[in-house]
Short mmCIF file of C-alpha atoms in Angstrom, two decimals:
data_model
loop_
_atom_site.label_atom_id
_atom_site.label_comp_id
_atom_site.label_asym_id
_atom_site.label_seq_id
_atom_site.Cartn_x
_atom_site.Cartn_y
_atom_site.Cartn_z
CA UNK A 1 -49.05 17.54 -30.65
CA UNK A 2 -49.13 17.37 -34.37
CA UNK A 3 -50.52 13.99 -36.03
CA UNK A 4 -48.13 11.43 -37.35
CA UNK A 5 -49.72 8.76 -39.27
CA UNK A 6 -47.83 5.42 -38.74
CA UNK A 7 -44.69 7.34 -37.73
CA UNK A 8 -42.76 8.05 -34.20
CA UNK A 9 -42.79 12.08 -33.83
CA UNK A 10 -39.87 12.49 -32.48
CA UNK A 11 -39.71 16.31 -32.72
CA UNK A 12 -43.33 16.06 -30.53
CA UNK A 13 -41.11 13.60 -28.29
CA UNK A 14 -38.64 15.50 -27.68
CA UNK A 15 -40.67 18.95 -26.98
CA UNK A 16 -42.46 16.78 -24.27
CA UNK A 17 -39.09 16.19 -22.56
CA UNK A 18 -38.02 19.87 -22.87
CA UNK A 19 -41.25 21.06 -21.61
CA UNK A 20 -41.26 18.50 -18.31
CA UNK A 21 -37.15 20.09 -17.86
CA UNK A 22 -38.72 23.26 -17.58
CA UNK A 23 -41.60 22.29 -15.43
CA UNK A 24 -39.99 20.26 -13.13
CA UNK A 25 -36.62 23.31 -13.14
CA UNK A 26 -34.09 20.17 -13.81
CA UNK A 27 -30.85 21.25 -15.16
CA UNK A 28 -27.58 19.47 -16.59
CA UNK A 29 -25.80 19.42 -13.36
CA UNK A 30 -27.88 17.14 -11.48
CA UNK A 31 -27.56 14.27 -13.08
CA UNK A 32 -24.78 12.73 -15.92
CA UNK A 33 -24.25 9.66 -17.11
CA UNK A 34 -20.66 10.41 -15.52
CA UNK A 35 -22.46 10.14 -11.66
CA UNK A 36 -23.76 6.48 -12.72
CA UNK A 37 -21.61 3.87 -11.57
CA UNK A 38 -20.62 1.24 -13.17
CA UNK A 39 -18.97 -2.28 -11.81
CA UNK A 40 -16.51 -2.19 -14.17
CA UNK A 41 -14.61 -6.01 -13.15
CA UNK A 42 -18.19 -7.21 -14.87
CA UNK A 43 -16.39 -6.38 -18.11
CA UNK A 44 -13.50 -8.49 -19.17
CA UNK A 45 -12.30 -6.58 -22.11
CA UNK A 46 -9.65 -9.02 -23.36
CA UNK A 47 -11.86 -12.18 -23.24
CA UNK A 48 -14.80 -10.56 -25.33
CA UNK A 49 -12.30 -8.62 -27.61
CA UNK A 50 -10.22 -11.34 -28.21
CA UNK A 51 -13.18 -13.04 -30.54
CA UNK A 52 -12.36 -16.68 -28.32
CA UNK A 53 -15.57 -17.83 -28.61
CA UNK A 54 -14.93 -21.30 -26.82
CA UNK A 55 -13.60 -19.18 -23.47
CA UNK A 56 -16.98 -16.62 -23.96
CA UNK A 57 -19.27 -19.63 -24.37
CA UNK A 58 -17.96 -21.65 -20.99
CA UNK A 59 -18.45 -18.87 -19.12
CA UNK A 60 -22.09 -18.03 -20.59
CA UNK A 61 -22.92 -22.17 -19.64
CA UNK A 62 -21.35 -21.43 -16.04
CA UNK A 63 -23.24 -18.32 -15.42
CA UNK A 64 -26.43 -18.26 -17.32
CA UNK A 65 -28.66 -19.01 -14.32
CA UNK A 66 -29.67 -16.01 -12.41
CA UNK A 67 -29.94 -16.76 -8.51
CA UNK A 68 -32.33 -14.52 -6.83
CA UNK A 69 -31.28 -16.13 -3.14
CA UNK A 70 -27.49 -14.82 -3.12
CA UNK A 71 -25.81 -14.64 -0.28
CA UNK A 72 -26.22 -11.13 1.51
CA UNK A 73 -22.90 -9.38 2.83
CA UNK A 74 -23.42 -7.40 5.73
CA UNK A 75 -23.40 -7.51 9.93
CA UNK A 76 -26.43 -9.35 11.47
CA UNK A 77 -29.01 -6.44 11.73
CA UNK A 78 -28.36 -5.59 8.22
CA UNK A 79 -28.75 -9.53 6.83
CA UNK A 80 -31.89 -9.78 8.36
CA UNK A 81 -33.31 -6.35 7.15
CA UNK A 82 -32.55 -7.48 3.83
CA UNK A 83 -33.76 -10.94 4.54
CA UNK A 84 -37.27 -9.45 5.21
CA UNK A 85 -37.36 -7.01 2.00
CA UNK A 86 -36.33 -9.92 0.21
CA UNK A 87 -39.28 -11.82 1.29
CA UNK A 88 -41.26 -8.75 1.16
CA UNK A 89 -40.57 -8.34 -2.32
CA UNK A 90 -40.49 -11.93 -3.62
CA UNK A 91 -43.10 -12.59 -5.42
CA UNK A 92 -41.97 -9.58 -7.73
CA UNK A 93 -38.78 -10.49 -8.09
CA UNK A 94 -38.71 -14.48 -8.42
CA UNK A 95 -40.80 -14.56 -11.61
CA UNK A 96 -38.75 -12.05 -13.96
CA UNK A 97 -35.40 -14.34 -12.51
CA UNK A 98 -37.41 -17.44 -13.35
CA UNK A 99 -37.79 -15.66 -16.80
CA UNK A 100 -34.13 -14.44 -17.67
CA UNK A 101 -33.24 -17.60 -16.33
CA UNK A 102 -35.17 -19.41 -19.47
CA UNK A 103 -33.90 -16.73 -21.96
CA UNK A 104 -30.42 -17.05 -20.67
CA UNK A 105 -30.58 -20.87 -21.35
CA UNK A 106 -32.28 -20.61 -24.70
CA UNK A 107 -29.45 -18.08 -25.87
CA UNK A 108 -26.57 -20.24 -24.55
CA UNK A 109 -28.34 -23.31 -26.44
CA UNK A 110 -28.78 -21.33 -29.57
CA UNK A 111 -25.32 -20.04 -29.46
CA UNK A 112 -24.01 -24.11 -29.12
CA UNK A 113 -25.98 -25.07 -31.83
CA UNK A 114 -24.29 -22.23 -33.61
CA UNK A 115 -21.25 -23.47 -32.60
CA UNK A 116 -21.90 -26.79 -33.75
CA UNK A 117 -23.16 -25.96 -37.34
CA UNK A 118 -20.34 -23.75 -37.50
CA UNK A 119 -18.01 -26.37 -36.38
CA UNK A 120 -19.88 -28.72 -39.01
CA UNK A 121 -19.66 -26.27 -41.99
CA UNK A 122 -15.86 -25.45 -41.32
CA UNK A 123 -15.49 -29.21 -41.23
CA UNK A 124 -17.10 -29.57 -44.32
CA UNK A 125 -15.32 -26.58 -45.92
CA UNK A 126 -11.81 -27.95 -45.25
CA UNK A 127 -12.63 -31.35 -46.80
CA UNK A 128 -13.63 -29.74 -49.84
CA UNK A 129 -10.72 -27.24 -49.90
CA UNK A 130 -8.62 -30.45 -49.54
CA UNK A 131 -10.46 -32.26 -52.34
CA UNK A 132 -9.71 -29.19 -54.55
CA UNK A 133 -6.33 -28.66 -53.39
CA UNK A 134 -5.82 -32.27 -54.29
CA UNK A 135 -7.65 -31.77 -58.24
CA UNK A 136 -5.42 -28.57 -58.92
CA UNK A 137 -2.70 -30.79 -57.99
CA UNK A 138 -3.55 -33.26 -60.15
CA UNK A 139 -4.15 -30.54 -62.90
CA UNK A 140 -0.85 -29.47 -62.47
CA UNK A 141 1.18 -32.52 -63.42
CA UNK A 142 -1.30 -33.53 -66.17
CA UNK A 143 -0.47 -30.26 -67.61
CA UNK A 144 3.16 -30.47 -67.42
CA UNK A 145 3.25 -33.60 -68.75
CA UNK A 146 1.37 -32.23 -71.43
CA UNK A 147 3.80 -29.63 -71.76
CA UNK A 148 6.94 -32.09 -72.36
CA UNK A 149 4.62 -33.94 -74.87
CA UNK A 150 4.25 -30.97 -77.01
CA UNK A 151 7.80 -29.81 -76.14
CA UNK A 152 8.97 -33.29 -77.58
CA UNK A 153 7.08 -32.71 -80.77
CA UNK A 154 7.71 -28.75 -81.65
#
């Protein structure tokens, strides 16, 4: 591997990867992104392409909290299989929900005080738009009456 001072080789990267395809004989047909599936009713195209941020930010309050204890479809024998890997396997998987819990709460606070400043700011933008709207107004008949002054004198 060839030295890279305060850089990311990726040509050395990438021979690494080509050299473990050829020592582990992998080839392109056993595995494309094409075989991974993908729930795709988790995506709700219109509502995030819209741009309605009040819909997207209801939902992201409603749903931020991750629940590790879901309800498990299944017959009997299979509930309680998965009933005892869940057990099995929850002391692994309670404290990275516990975390994504907390970072899903932080981001849907951060995103309402977003909101809020946003809200604020537009608030504050009208007013002054107003304000203005109201001095070029203002301008305006000033400056036709100045118009008939000088009119009346020429």
């Amino acid at each position: 591997m060839s030295e890279c001072a305060d850089k990311i080789c990726i040509e050395d990267i990438m021979n690494e990867i080509r050299e473990e395809i050829k020592r582990e004989n992998y080839d392109s047909s056993m595995l494309s992104f094409e075989d991974i599936e993908c729930d795709e009713s988790l995506i709700d195209r219109n509502t995030a392409a819209s741009g309605n941020f009040e819909e997207n930010y209801k939902y992201l309050r409603a749903h931020c909290e991750v629940n590790p204890n879901k309800q498990m479809p299944g017959g009997e024998v299979e509930v309680f299989v998965k009933k005892v890997i869940r057990k099995l396997m929850k002391f692994y998987i309670e404290p990275y929900s516990r975390d994504q819990n907390q970072l899903n709460v932080r981001y849907t606070q951060m995103l309402g005080a977003l909101k809020e400043e946003s809200d604020r700011t537009n608030d504050l933008m009208q007013k002054k738009l107003l304000m203005l709207e109201n001095k070029i107004s203002k301008l305006e008949k000033e400056n036709e009456e100045l118009r008939k002054i000088l009119e009346g004198k020429a």
